[in-house]
Amino acid sequence: MLAIFGALVWEFEVTIPPLASDVFGGGAGLYGLLNSAIGAGAIVGALLTARRDALAAGHHFVGAAACGIGLLMAGLAPAIPLALVGLAMAGAGLTAW
C-alpha cells in the first residue's frame, strides 16, 4: 500500500505550485494559503487520530482514501475555496493514514 500511495499521491507537493499559479492565477500568497490548508487539515487529522483507543487496519484505508479524494477534489476544483477544502481533507487523511 505504501508503494502505491507513494507513487500516486505523495507527489502533491510538486503539483501545488502550478495549481496556484497556472490554474488559479495566483502567486506566492495563494501558494502559501494552499499549503496552509494542508497544515490545518493535518492538525484536524492528528486530533482525530489521537482520540482513537486502538488503531485498526481499516483506519489506514480510510485515511488514504480521504487523502486521495481530497487531492482529486482540489485538482478538479473550479474555485479556490473548494480547492482549500480538498487540500484540508487531504492533510487530514495524510495524518490519519
Short mmCIF file of N, CA and C in Angstrom, two decimals:
data_model
loop_
_atom_site.label_atom_id
_atom_site.label_comp_id
_atom_site.label_asym_id
_atom_site.label_seq_id
_atom_site.Cartn_x
_atom_site.Cartn_y
_atom_site.Cartn_z
N MET A 1 0.82 -1.18 0.00
CA MET A 1 0.00 0.00 0.00
C MET A 1 0.87 1.26 0.00
N LEU A 2 2.00 1.19 0.71
CA LEU A 2 2.88 2.34 0.76
C LEU A 2 3.45 2.67 -0.61
N ALA A 3 3.80 1.66 -1.38
CA ALA A 3 4.35 1.90 -2.72
C ALA A 3 3.32 2.55 -3.64
N ILE A 4 2.11 2.06 -3.59
CA ILE A 4 1.04 2.64 -4.43
C ILE A 4 0.74 4.06 -3.99
N PHE A 5 0.59 4.25 -2.69
CA PHE A 5 0.28 5.58 -2.17
C PHE A 5 1.41 6.56 -2.49
N GLY A 6 2.64 6.11 -2.29
CA GLY A 6 3.78 6.98 -2.57
C GLY A 6 3.91 7.33 -4.04
N ALA A 7 3.61 6.38 -4.90
CA ALA A 7 3.75 6.62 -6.34
C ALA A 7 2.64 7.49 -6.90
N LEU A 8 1.44 7.35 -6.37
CA LEU A 8 0.29 8.04 -6.96
C LEU A 8 -0.13 9.30 -6.23
N VAL A 9 0.18 9.42 -4.95
CA VAL A 9 -0.38 10.51 -4.17
C VAL A 9 0.68 11.47 -3.65
N TRP A 10 1.81 10.95 -3.23
CA TRP A 10 2.76 11.78 -2.48
C TRP A 10 3.36 12.92 -3.31
N GLU A 11 3.18 12.93 -4.59
CA GLU A 11 3.74 13.99 -5.42
C GLU A 11 2.90 15.26 -5.42
N PHE A 12 1.95 15.37 -4.51
CA PHE A 12 1.11 16.56 -4.48
C PHE A 12 1.93 17.82 -4.20
N GLU A 13 3.07 17.67 -3.53
CA GLU A 13 3.92 18.82 -3.25
C GLU A 13 4.46 19.46 -4.53
N VAL A 14 4.57 18.67 -5.58
CA VAL A 14 5.06 19.18 -6.86
C VAL A 14 3.95 19.86 -7.64
N THR A 15 2.72 19.43 -7.44
CA THR A 15 1.61 19.96 -8.24
C THR A 15 0.93 21.18 -7.62
N ILE A 16 1.22 21.49 -6.37
CA ILE A 16 0.58 22.66 -5.76
C ILE A 16 1.06 23.98 -6.37
N PRO A 17 2.35 24.20 -6.64
CA PRO A 17 2.74 25.46 -7.26
C PRO A 17 2.06 25.72 -8.61
N PRO A 18 1.99 24.74 -9.54
CA PRO A 18 1.26 25.01 -10.78
C PRO A 18 -0.24 25.21 -10.54
N LEU A 19 -0.80 24.55 -9.54
CA LEU A 19 -2.20 24.76 -9.22
C LEU A 19 -2.43 26.21 -8.81
N ALA A 20 -1.54 26.73 -7.99
CA ALA A 20 -1.67 28.12 -7.53
C ALA A 20 -1.46 29.11 -8.66
N SER A 21 -0.42 28.90 -9.47
CA SER A 21 -0.08 29.90 -10.48
C SER A 21 -0.80 29.72 -11.81
N ASP A 22 -0.81 28.52 -12.34
CA ASP A 22 -1.37 28.32 -13.67
C ASP A 22 -2.89 28.14 -13.66
N VAL A 23 -3.41 27.41 -12.70
CA VAL A 23 -4.85 27.14 -12.67
C VAL A 23 -5.62 28.31 -12.10
N PHE A 24 -5.16 28.82 -10.94
CA PHE A 24 -5.90 29.88 -10.27
C PHE A 24 -5.31 31.27 -10.49
N GLY A 25 -4.17 31.37 -11.15
CA GLY A 25 -3.58 32.67 -11.48
C GLY A 25 -3.06 33.43 -10.27
N GLY A 26 -2.69 32.72 -9.23
CA GLY A 26 -2.19 33.36 -8.02
C GLY A 26 -0.68 33.34 -7.96
N GLY A 27 -0.17 33.85 -6.86
CA GLY A 27 1.27 33.89 -6.67
C GLY A 27 1.67 33.18 -5.39
N ALA A 28 2.68 33.76 -4.76
CA ALA A 28 3.22 33.15 -3.55
C ALA A 28 2.19 33.13 -2.41
N GLY A 29 1.36 34.15 -2.33
CA GLY A 29 0.35 34.20 -1.28
C GLY A 29 -0.65 33.05 -1.40
N LEU A 30 -1.11 32.78 -2.61
CA LEU A 30 -2.04 31.68 -2.81
C LEU A 30 -1.36 30.34 -2.58
N TYR A 31 -0.12 30.23 -2.98
CA TYR A 31 0.64 29.00 -2.72
C TYR A 31 0.73 28.75 -1.21
N GLY A 32 1.01 29.79 -0.45
CA GLY A 32 1.06 29.65 1.00
C GLY A 32 -0.29 29.29 1.58
N LEU A 33 -1.35 29.86 1.04
CA LEU A 33 -2.69 29.55 1.52
C LEU A 33 -3.06 28.09 1.25
N LEU A 34 -2.71 27.60 0.08
CA LEU A 34 -2.98 26.20 -0.25
C LEU A 34 -2.21 25.25 0.67
N ASN A 35 -0.94 25.58 0.93
CA ASN A 35 -0.16 24.75 1.85
C ASN A 35 -0.68 24.86 3.27
N SER A 36 -1.19 26.03 3.65
CA SER A 36 -1.77 26.20 4.98
C SER A 36 -3.02 25.36 5.15
N ALA A 37 -3.77 25.18 4.09
CA ALA A 37 -4.96 24.33 4.17
C ALA A 37 -4.57 22.89 4.46
N ILE A 38 -3.48 22.43 3.87
CA ILE A 38 -2.99 21.08 4.16
C ILE A 38 -2.58 20.99 5.63
N GLY A 39 -1.90 22.02 6.12
CA GLY A 39 -1.48 22.03 7.52
C GLY A 39 -2.65 22.05 8.48
N ALA A 40 -3.67 22.83 8.17
CA ALA A 40 -4.86 22.88 9.03
C ALA A 40 -5.56 21.52 9.05
N GLY A 41 -5.67 20.91 7.90
CA GLY A 41 -6.26 19.57 7.84
C GLY A 41 -5.43 18.56 8.60
N ALA A 42 -4.11 18.71 8.55
CA ALA A 42 -3.24 17.79 9.27
C ALA A 42 -3.45 17.89 10.78
N ILE A 43 -3.69 19.10 11.26
CA ILE A 43 -3.97 19.26 12.69
C ILE A 43 -5.26 18.55 13.06
N VAL A 44 -6.29 18.72 12.24
CA VAL A 44 -7.56 18.04 12.50
C VAL A 44 -7.37 16.53 12.45
N GLY A 45 -6.64 16.05 11.45
CA GLY A 45 -6.38 14.62 11.35
C GLY A 45 -5.60 14.08 12.55
N ALA A 46 -4.65 14.86 13.05
CA ALA A 46 -3.88 14.43 14.22
C ALA A 46 -4.77 14.35 15.46
N LEU A 47 -5.66 15.33 15.61
CA LEU A 47 -6.56 15.29 16.76
C LEU A 47 -7.53 14.13 16.68
N LEU A 48 -8.03 13.85 15.49
CA LEU A 48 -8.93 12.71 15.34
C LEU A 48 -8.21 11.38 15.56
N THR A 49 -6.98 11.31 15.11
CA THR A 49 -6.20 10.09 15.29
C THR A 49 -5.85 9.88 16.77
N ALA A 50 -5.55 10.96 17.46
CA ALA A 50 -5.15 10.86 18.86
C ALA A 50 -6.29 10.41 19.76
N ARG A 51 -7.52 10.65 19.37
CA ARG A 51 -8.63 10.27 20.24
C ARG A 51 -9.07 8.82 20.06
N ARG A 52 -8.47 8.11 19.12
CA ARG A 52 -8.79 6.69 18.95
C ARG A 52 -8.17 5.87 20.08
N ASP A 53 -8.88 4.84 20.51
CA ASP A 53 -8.33 3.95 21.52
C ASP A 53 -7.34 2.97 20.92
N ALA A 54 -7.68 2.44 19.77
CA ALA A 54 -6.82 1.47 19.10
C ALA A 54 -6.85 1.75 17.60
N LEU A 55 -5.80 1.37 16.94
CA LEU A 55 -5.70 1.60 15.51
C LEU A 55 -6.00 0.30 14.78
N ALA A 56 -7.05 0.30 14.03
CA ALA A 56 -7.41 -0.87 13.23
C ALA A 56 -6.87 -0.71 11.82
N ALA A 57 -6.75 -1.81 11.13
CA ALA A 57 -6.22 -1.77 9.76
C ALA A 57 -7.10 -0.92 8.84
N GLY A 58 -8.39 -0.91 9.09
CA GLY A 58 -9.29 -0.13 8.26
C GLY A 58 -9.05 1.36 8.34
N HIS A 59 -8.48 1.84 9.45
CA HIS A 59 -8.21 3.26 9.58
C HIS A 59 -7.18 3.74 8.56
N HIS A 60 -6.25 2.88 8.21
CA HIS A 60 -5.25 3.25 7.20
C HIS A 60 -5.92 3.47 5.84
N PHE A 61 -6.83 2.60 5.51
CA PHE A 61 -7.52 2.74 4.23
C PHE A 61 -8.42 3.97 4.20
N VAL A 62 -9.07 4.25 5.31
CA VAL A 62 -9.93 5.45 5.38
C VAL A 62 -9.09 6.71 5.23
N GLY A 63 -7.95 6.75 5.92
CA GLY A 63 -7.06 7.91 5.79
C GLY A 63 -6.52 8.08 4.38
N ALA A 64 -6.11 6.98 3.78
CA ALA A 64 -5.59 7.04 2.41
C ALA A 64 -6.68 7.45 1.43
N ALA A 65 -7.88 6.93 1.62
CA ALA A 65 -9.00 7.30 0.74
C ALA A 65 -9.36 8.77 0.91
N ALA A 66 -9.37 9.26 2.15
CA ALA A 66 -9.67 10.68 2.38
C ALA A 66 -8.63 11.57 1.73
N CYS A 67 -7.38 11.16 1.81
CA CYS A 67 -6.32 11.94 1.17
C CYS A 67 -6.49 11.94 -0.35
N GLY A 68 -6.74 10.78 -0.92
CA GLY A 68 -6.90 10.70 -2.38
C GLY A 68 -8.10 11.47 -2.88
N ILE A 69 -9.21 11.36 -2.18
CA ILE A 69 -10.42 12.08 -2.59
C ILE A 69 -10.21 13.58 -2.43
N GLY A 70 -9.55 13.99 -1.35
CA GLY A 70 -9.27 15.41 -1.15
C GLY A 70 -8.37 15.98 -2.24
N LEU A 71 -7.34 15.24 -2.61
CA LEU A 71 -6.45 15.72 -3.67
C LEU A 71 -7.16 15.75 -5.02
N LEU A 72 -8.00 14.77 -5.27
CA LEU A 72 -8.78 14.78 -6.51
C LEU A 72 -9.74 15.97 -6.53
N MET A 73 -10.36 16.23 -5.40
CA MET A 73 -11.28 17.37 -5.31
C MET A 73 -10.53 18.68 -5.53
N ALA A 74 -9.33 18.80 -4.96
CA ALA A 74 -8.54 20.02 -5.15
C ALA A 74 -8.09 20.17 -6.59
N GLY A 75 -7.71 19.06 -7.21
CA GLY A 75 -7.25 19.13 -8.60
C GLY A 75 -8.35 19.47 -9.58
N LEU A 76 -9.56 19.09 -9.27
CA LEU A 76 -10.69 19.36 -10.17
C LEU A 76 -11.50 20.59 -9.77
N ALA A 77 -11.08 21.26 -8.72
CA ALA A 77 -11.84 22.38 -8.17
C ALA A 77 -11.90 23.55 -9.16
N PRO A 78 -13.11 24.08 -9.40
CA PRO A 78 -13.23 25.24 -10.27
C PRO A 78 -12.96 26.56 -9.55
N ALA A 79 -12.91 26.52 -8.21
CA ALA A 79 -12.70 27.74 -7.44
C ALA A 79 -11.77 27.45 -6.26
N ILE A 80 -11.13 28.50 -5.79
CA ILE A 80 -10.15 28.37 -4.72
C ILE A 80 -10.76 27.81 -3.43
N PRO A 81 -11.94 28.25 -2.98
CA PRO A 81 -12.47 27.70 -1.73
C PRO A 81 -12.66 26.18 -1.76
N LEU A 82 -13.09 25.66 -2.87
CA LEU A 82 -13.26 24.21 -2.98
C LEU A 82 -11.91 23.50 -2.96
N ALA A 83 -10.90 24.11 -3.57
CA ALA A 83 -9.55 23.55 -3.53
C ALA A 83 -9.01 23.55 -2.10
N LEU A 84 -9.32 24.59 -1.34
CA LEU A 84 -8.87 24.65 0.05
C LEU A 84 -9.50 23.55 0.89
N VAL A 85 -10.78 23.30 0.66
CA VAL A 85 -11.47 22.22 1.38
C VAL A 85 -10.86 20.87 1.02
N GLY A 86 -10.61 20.67 -0.27
CA GLY A 86 -9.99 19.41 -0.71
C GLY A 86 -8.60 19.21 -0.13
N LEU A 87 -7.80 20.27 -0.09
CA LEU A 87 -6.46 20.13 0.46
C LEU A 87 -6.49 19.92 1.97
N ALA A 88 -7.45 20.54 2.65
CA ALA A 88 -7.59 20.29 4.09
C ALA A 88 -7.97 18.83 4.33
N MET A 89 -8.84 18.32 3.51
CA MET A 89 -9.23 16.91 3.62
C MET A 89 -8.02 16.01 3.35
N ALA A 90 -7.21 16.39 2.38
CA ALA A 90 -6.01 15.61 2.08
C ALA A 90 -5.03 15.64 3.25
N GLY A 91 -4.88 16.80 3.87
CA GLY A 91 -3.98 16.90 5.02
C GLY A 91 -4.45 16.04 6.18
N ALA A 92 -5.76 16.03 6.42
CA ALA A 92 -6.32 15.18 7.48
C ALA A 92 -6.09 13.71 7.16
N GLY A 93 -6.31 13.35 5.90
CA GLY A 93 -6.10 11.96 5.51
C GLY A 93 -4.66 11.53 5.60
N LEU A 94 -3.74 12.43 5.24
CA LEU A 94 -2.32 12.11 5.33
C LEU A 94 -1.90 11.83 6.76
N THR A 95 -2.40 12.63 7.68
CA THR A 95 -2.04 12.44 9.08
C THR A 95 -2.69 11.19 9.66
N ALA A 96 -3.93 10.96 9.29
CA ALA A 96 -4.64 9.80 9.81
C ALA A 96 -4.12 8.50 9.20
N TRP A 97 -3.54 8.58 8.01
CA TRP A 97 -3.04 7.40 7.33
C TRP A 97 -1.83 6.92 8.04
#
